[in-house]
Tab-separated table of C-alpha atoms and ligand atoms in Angstrom:
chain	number	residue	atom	x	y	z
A	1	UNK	CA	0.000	0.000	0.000
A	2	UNK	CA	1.555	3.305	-1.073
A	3	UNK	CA	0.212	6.383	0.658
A	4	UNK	CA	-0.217	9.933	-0.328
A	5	UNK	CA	-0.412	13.362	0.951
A	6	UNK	CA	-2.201	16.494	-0.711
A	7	UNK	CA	-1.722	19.686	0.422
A	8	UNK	CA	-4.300	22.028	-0.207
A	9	UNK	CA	-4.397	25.183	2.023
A	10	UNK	CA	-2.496	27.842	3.166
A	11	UNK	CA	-3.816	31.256	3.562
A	12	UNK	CA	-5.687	30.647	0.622
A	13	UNK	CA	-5.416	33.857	-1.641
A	14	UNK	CA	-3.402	31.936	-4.316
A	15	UNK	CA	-6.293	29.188	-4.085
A	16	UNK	CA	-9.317	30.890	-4.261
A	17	UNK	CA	-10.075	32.772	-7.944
A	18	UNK	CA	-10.544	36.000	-7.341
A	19	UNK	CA	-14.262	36.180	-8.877
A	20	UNK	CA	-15.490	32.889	-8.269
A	21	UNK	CA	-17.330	31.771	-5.050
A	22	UNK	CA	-16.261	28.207	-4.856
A	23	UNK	CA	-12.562	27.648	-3.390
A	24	UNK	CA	-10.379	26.215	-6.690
A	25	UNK	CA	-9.402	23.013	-6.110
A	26	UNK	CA	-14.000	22.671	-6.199
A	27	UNK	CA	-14.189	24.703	-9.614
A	28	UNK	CA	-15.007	22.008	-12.238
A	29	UNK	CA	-12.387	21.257	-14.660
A	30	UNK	CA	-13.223	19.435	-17.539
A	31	UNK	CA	-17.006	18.660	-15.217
A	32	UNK	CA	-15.698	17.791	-11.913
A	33	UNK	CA	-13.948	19.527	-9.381
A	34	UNK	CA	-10.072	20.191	-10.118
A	35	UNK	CA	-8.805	17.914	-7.231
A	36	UNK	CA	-10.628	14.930	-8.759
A	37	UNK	CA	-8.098	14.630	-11.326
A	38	UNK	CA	-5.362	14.617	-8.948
A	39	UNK	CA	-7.059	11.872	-6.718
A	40	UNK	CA	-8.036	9.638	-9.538
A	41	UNK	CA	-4.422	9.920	-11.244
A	42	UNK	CA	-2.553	8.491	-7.521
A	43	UNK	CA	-5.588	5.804	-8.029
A	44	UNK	CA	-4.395	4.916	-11.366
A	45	UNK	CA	-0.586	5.192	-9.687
A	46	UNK	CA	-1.843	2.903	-6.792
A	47	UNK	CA	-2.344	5.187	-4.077
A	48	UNK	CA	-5.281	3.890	-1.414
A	49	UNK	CA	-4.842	6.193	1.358
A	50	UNK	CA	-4.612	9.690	0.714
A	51	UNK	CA	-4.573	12.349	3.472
A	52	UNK	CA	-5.894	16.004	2.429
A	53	UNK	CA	-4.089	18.725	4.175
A	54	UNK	CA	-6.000	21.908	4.802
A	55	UNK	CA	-6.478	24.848	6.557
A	56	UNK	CA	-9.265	26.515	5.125
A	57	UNK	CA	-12.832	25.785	4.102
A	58	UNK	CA	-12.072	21.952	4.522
A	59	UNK	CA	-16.069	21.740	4.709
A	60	UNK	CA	-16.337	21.609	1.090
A	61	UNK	CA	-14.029	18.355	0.193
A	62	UNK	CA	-15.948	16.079	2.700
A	63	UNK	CA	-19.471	16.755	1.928
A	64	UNK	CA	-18.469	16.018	-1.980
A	65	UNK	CA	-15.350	13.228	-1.434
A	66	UNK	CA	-16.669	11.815	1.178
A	67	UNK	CA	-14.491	8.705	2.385
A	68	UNK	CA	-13.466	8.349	-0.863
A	69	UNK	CA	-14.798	4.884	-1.901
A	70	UNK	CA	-15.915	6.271	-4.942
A	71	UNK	CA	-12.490	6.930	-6.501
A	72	UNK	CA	-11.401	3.849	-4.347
A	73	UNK	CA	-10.081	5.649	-2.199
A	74	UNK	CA	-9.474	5.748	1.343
A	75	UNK	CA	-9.880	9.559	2.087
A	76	UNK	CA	-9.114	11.262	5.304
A	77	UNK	CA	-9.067	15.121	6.005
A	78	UNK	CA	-7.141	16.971	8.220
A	79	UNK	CA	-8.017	20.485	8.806
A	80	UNK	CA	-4.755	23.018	10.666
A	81	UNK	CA	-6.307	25.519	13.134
A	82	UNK	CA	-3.932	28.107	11.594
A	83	UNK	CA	-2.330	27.488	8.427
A	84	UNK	CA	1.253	25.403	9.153
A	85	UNK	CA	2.964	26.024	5.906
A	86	UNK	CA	3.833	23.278	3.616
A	87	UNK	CA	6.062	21.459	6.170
A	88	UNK	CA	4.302	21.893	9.079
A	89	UNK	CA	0.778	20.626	7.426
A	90	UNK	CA	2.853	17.408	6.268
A	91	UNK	CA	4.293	17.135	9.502
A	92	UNK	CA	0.500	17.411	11.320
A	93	UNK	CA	-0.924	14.933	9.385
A	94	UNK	CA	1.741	12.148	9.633
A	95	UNK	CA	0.372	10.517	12.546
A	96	UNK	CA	-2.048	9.491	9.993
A	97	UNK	CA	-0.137	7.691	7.971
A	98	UNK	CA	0.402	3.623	8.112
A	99	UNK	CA	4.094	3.366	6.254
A	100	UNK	CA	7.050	2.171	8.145
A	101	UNK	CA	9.709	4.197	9.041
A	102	UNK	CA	11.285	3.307	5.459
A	103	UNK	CA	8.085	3.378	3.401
A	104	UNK	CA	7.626	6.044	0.521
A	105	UNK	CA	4.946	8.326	0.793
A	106	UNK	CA	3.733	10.499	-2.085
A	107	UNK	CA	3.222	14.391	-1.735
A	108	UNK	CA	1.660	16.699	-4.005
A	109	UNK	CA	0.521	20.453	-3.683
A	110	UNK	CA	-2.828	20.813	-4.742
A	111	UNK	CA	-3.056	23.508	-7.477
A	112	UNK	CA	-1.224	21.534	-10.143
A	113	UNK	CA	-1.880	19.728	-13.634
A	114	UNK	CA	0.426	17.253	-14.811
A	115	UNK	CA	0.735	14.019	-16.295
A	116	UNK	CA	3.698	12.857	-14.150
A	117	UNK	CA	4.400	9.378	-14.045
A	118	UNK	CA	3.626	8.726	-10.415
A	119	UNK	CA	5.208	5.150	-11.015
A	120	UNK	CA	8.178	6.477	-12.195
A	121	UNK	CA	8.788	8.649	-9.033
A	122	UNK	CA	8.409	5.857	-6.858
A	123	UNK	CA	10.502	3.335	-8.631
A	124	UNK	CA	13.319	6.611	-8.960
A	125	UNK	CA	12.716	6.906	-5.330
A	126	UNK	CA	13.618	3.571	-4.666
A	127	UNK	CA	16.307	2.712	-6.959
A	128	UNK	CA	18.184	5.908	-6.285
A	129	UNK	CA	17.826	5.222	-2.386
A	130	UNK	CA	17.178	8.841	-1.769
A	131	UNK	CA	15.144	10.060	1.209
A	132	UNK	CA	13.453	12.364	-0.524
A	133	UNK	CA	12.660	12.257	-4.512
A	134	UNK	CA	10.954	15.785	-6.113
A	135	UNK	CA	9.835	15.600	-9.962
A	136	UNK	CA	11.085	18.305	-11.352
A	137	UNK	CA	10.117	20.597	-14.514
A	138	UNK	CA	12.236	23.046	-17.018
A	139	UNK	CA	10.088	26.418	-17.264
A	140	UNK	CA	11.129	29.997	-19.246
A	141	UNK	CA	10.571	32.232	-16.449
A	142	UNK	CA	11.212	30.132	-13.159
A	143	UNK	CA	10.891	33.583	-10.760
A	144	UNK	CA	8.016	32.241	-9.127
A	145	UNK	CA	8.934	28.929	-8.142
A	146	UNK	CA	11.469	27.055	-6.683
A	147	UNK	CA	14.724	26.303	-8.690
A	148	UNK	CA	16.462	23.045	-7.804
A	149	UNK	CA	19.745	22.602	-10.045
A	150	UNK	CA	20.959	19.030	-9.867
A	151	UNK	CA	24.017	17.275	-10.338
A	152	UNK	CA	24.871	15.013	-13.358
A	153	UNK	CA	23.066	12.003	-11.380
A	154	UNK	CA	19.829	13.895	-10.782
A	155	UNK	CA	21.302	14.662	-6.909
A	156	UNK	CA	19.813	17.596	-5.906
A	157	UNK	CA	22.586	20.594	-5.076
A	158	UNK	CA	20.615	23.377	-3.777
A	159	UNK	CA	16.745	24.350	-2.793
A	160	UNK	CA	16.056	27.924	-3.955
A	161	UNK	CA	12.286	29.296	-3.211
A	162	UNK	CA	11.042	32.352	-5.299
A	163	UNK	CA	14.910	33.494	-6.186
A	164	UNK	CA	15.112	37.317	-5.660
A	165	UNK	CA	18.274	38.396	-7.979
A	166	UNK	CA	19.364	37.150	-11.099
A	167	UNK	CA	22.605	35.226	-9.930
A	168	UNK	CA	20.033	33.561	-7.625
A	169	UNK	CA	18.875	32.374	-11.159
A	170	UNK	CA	21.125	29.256	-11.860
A	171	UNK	CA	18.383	26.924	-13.437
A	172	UNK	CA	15.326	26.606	-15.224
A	173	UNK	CA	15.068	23.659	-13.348
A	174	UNK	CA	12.080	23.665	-11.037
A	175	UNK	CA	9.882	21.725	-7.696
A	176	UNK	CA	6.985	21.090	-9.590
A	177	UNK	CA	5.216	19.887	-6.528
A	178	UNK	CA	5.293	16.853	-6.453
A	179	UNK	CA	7.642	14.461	-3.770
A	180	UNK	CA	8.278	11.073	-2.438
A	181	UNK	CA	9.315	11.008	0.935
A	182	UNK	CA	10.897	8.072	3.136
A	183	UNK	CA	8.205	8.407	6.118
A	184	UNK	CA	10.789	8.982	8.870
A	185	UNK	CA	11.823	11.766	7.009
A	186	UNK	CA	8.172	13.243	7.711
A	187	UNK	CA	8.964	12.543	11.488
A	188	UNK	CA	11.893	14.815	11.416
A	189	UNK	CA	10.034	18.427	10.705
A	190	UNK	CA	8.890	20.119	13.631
A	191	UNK	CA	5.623	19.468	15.094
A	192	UNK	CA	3.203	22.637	16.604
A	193	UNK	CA	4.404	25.680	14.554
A	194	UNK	CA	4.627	26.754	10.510
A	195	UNK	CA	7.110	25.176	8.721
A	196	UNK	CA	7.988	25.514	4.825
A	197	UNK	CA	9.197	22.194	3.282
A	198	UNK	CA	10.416	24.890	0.572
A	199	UNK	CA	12.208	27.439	2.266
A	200	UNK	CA	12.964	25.529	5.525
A	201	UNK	CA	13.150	21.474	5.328
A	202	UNK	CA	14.409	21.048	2.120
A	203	UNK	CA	17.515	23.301	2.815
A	204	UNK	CA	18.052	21.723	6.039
A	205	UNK	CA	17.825	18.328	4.830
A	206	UNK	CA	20.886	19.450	2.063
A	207	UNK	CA	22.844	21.120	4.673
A	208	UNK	CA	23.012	18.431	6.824
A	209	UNK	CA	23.726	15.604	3.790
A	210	UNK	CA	20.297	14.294	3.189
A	211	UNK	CA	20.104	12.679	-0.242
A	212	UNK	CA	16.738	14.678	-2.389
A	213	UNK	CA	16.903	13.101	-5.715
A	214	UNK	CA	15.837	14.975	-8.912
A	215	UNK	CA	13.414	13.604	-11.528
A	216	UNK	CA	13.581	15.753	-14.488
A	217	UNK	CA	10.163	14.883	-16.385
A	218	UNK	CA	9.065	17.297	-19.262
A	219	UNK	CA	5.381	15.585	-19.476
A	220	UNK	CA	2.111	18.022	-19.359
A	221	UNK	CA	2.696	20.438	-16.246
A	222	UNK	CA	0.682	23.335	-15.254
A	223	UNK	CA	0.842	25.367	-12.056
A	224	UNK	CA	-2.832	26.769	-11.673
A	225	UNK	CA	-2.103	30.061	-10.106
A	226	UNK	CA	-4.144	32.367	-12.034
A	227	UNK	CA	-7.781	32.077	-13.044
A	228	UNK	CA	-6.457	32.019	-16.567
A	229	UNK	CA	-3.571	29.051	-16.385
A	230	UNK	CA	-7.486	27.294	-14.716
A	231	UNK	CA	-9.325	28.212	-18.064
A	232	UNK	CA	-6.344	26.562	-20.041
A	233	UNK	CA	-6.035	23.640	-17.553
A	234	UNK	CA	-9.164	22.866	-18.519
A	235	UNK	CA	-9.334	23.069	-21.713
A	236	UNK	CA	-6.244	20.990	-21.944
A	237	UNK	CA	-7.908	17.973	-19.913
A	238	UNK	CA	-11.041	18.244	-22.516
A	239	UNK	CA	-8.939	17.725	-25.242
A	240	UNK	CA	-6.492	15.248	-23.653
A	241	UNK	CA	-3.492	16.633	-23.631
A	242	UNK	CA	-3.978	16.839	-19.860
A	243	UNK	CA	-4.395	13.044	-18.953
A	244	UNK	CA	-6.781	11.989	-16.348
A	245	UNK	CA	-8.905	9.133	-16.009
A	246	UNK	CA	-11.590	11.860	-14.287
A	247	UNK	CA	-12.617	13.985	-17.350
A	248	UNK	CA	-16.721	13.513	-16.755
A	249	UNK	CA	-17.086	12.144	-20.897
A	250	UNK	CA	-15.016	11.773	-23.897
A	251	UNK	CA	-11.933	14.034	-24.661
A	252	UNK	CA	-12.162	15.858	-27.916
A	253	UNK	CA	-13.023	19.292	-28.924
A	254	UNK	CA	-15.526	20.011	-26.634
A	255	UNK	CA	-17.108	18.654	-23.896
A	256	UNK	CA	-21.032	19.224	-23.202
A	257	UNK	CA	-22.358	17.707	-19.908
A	258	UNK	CA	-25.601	15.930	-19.974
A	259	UNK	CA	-28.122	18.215	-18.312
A	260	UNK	CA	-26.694	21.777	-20.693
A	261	UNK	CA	-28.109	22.455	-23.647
A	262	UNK	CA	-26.546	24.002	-26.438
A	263	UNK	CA	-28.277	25.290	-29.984
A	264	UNK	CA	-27.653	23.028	-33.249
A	265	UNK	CA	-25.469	25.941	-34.833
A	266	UNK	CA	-23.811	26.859	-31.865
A	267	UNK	CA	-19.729	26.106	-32.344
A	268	UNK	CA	-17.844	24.760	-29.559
A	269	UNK	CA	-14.103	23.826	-29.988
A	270	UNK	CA	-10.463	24.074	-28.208
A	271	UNK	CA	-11.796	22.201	-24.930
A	272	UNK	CA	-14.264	23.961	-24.189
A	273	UNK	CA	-16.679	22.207	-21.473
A	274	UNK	CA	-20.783	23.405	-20.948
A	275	UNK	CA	-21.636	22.410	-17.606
A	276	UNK	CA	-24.720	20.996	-16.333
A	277	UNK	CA	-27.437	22.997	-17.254
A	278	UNK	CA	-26.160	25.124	-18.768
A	279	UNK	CA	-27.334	26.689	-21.890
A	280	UNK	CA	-25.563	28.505	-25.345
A	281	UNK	CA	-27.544	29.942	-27.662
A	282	UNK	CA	-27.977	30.559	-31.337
A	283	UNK	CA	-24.858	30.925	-33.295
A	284	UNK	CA	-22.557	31.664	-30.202
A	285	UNK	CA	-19.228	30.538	-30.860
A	286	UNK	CA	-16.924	29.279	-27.625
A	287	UNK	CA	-13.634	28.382	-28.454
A	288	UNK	CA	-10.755	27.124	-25.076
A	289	UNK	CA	-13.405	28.205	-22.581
A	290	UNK	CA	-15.167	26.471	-19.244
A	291	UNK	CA	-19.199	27.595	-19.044
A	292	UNK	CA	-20.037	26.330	-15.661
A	293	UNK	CA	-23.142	25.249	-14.882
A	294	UNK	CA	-25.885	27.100	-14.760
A	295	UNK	CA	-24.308	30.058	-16.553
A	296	UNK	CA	-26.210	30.854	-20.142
A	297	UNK	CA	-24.522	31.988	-23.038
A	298	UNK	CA	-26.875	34.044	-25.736
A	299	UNK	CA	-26.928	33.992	-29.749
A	300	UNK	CA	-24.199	35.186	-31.229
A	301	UNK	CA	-21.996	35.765	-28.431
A	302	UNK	CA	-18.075	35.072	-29.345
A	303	UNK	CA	-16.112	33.964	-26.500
A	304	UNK	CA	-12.278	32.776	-26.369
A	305	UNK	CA	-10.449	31.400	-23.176
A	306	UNK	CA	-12.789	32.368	-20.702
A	307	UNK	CA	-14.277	31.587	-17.416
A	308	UNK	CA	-17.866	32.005	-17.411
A	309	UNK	CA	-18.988	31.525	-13.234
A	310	UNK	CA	-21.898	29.535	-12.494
A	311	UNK	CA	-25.395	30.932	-13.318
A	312	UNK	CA	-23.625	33.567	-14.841
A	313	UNK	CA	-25.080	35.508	-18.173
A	314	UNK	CA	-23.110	36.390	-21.142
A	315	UNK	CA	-25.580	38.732	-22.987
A	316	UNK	CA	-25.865	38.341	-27.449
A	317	UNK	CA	-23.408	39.152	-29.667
A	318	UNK	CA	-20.990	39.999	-26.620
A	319	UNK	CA	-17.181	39.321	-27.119
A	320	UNK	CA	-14.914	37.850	-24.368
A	321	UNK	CA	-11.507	36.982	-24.505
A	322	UNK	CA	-9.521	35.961	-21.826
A	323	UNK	CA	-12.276	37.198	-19.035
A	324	UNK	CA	-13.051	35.832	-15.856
A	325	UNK	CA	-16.902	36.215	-15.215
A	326	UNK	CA	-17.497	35.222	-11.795
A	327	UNK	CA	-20.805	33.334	-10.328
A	328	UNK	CA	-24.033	35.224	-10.824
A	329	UNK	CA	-22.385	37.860	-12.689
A	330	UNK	CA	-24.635	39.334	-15.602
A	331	UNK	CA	-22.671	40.975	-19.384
A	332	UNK	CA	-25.367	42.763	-20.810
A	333	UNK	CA	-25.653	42.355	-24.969
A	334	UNK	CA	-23.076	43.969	-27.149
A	335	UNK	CA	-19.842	44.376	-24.762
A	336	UNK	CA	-16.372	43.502	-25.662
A	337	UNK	CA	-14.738	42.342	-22.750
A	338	UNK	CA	-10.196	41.321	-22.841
A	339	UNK	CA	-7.548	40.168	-22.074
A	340	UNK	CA	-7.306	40.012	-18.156
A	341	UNK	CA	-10.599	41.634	-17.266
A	342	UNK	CA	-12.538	40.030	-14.265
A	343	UNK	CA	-16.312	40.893	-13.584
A	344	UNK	CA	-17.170	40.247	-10.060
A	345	UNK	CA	-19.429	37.726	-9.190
A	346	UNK	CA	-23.254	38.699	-9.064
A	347	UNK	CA	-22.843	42.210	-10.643
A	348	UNK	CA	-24.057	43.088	-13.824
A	349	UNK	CA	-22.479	45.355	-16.925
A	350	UNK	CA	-25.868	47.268	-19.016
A	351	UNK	CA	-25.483	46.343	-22.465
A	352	UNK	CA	-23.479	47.977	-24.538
A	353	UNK	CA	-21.106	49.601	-21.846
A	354	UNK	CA	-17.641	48.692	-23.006
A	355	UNK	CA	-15.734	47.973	-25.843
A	356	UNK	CA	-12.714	47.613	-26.935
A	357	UNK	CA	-13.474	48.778	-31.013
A	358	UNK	CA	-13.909	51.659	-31.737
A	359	UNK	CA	-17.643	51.827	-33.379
A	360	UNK	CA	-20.751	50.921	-32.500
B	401	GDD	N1	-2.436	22.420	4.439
B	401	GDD	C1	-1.714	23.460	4.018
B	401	GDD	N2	-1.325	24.386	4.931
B	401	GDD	N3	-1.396	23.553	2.716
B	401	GDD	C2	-0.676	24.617	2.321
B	401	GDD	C3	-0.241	25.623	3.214
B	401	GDD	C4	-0.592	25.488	4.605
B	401	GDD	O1	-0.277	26.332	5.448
B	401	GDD	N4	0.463	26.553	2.493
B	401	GDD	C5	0.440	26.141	1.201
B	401	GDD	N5	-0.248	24.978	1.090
B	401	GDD	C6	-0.507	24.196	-0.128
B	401	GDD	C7	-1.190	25.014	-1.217
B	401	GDD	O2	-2.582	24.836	-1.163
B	401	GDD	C8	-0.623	24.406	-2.488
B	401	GDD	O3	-1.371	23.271	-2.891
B	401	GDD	C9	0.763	23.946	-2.056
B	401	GDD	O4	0.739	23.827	-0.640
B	401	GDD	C10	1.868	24.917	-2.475
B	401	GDD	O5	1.568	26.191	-1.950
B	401	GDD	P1	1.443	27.481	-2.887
B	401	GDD	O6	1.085	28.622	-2.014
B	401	GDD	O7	0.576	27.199	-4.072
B	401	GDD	O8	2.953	27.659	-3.318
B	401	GDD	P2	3.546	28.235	-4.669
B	401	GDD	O9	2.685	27.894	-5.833
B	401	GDD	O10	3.873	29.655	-4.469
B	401	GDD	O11	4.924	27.405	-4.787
B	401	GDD	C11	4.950	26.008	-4.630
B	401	GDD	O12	4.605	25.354	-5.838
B	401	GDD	C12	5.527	25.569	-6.945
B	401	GDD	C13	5.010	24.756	-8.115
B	401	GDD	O13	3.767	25.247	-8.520
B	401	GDD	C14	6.358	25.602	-4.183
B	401	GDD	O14	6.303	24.249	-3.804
B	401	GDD	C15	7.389	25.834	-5.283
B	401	GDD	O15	8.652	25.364	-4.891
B	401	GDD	C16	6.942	25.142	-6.566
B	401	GDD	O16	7.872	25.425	-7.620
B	402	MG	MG1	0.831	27.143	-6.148
């Protein structure tokens, strides 16, 4: 029996879209909430016990996970009283784990896409004999993560979180989130106070010899920070270049749950998902976009790699392209809405109030 941890908390800015009510890892992607996908991929990997790590709004996972038995899972939820950090969240739930002292356990923060190969992280973890294993990913602009350069045997020679200066900048190498740790090795962070694996344990494991082995793995990875990198994450699992075993139909071009209905000339492509109940209208054409449910989409509206909230209304012949609508929020007829722009959840914008063109 492997076990896993997910970690999804902290103070929960990052977490939480700015204009949509439900917390993130709960906003449907590609039909069902984001953290499915993660669950049901360390299913495939053959995870049974996972742990979920929180500190805020854990009331939402349990109502809607459950125990788990569904995915075939066994799911337990721990919830911090203030948030612990990365490290001290791990370390807090670890009393929950049933690995040996020597046993691998899986880790993963909660706000990422990616078709690692779970297997292949263990099997690194155990052939390299490291006590802890992070997969690791090559990105342009690293800034905002944490670089980890590695020697020519994957051995990890440094742990640098959200480098400041550009000589701080020796890799494009970075944690993409995702760790195997020998259990004891959990045992070892403080218990009772914050504690950042990133900034704190992983350093002090180096300093003091620990072995952290590298897996450099270029497969699918998104971090989903921003409500737009969600919009594309989604997309991405509709069309399958994201692979998870939870997408709610068939990957293709679109993806239109059972309960939405969508008009005969109505074009839907680039992974765009219609959630239930949802409705598009005449002519509209939605191209890399997620409608959640509820939300209605009139004739003739044009709208590229958006989030439309649920029960949110996107009035005719409106354009959007890369908005965030939130839930309940109302775009009268005629706007042109881009690049960046968020409407609040549950206001409303009067037709015709802004544009972009210059006419009309
Ligand atoms: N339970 C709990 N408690 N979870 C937490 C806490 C906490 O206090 N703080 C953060 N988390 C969870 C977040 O929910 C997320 O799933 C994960 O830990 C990482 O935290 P983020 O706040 O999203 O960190 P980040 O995105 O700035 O950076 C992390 O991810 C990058 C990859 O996307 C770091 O691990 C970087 O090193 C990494 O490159
Ligand atoms: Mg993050």
């Amino acid at each position: 029996m492997t076990e896993a941890i997910l970690l999804v908390g902290g103070k929960g800015t990052r977490l939480r879209p700015l204009t949509v009510h439900t917390p993130k890892p709960m906003v449907p992607a590609a039909g069902v909430p984001f953290l499915t996908h993660q669950l049901a991929r360390a299913r495939e990997a053959g995870i049974d016990h996972v742990v979920l790590a929180t500190s805020y709004l854990a009331e939402v996972f349990e109502p809607y996970f459950g125990d788990g038995a569904e995915l075939g899972l066994h799911l337990e939820y721990v919830t911090e009283r203030e948030p612990l950090g990365t490290g001290g969240a791990l370390r807090n739930v670890a009393s929950r784990l049933a690995s040996g002292p020597g046993e691998p356990v899986l880790v993963f923060n909660g706000d990422i896409l990616t078709g690692l190969d779970i297997g292949a992280l263990l099997d690194t973890h155990t052939s390299s004999g490291a006590d802890v294993s992070l997969h690791l990913t090559r990105v342009t602009d690293p800034r905002a993560f944490g670089l980890v350069p590695t020697d020519a045997d994957g051995r990890v020679r440094a742990f640098l979180e959200k480098p400041q200066t550009p000589e701080e900048i020796v890799t494009d190498q970075i944690n993409a989130g995702a760790y195997v740790f020998r259990r004891s090795v959990l045992d070892t962070i403080p218990a009772g106070r914050p504690v950042s694996v990133e900034r704190e344990t992983f350093p002090g494991l180096l300093a003091h010899g620990a072995h952290l082995q590298g897996m450099v793995d270029s497969t699918y990875w998104l971090d989903l920070g921003t409500p737009q990198a969600f919009v594309r994450g989604s997309a991405d699992l509709v069309l399958g270049r994201a692979p998870s075993p939870a997408v709610a139909g068939k990957c293709g071009e679109h993806l239109v749950l059972p309960t939405a209905r969508v008009a005969p000339d109505a074009k839907l492509s680039g992974g765009t998902v219609v959630g239930e109940g949802a409705v598009v209208g005449a002519g509209a054409r939605i191209g890399g976009s997620a409608v959640l449910a509820g939300a209605v989409v009139e004739e003739g509206a044009r709208i590229t790699d958006s989030l439309i909230g649920e029960g949110a209304r996107i009035g005719a012949r409106t354009v959007l392209s890369g908005v965030v609508v939130g839930d309940g929020a109302t775009v009268g007829a005629d706007n042109e809405l881009r690049d960046g722009v968020r409407v609040w959840c549950d206001t409303a914008l009067p037709p015709g109030a802004v544009r972009f063109s210059s006419d009309q």
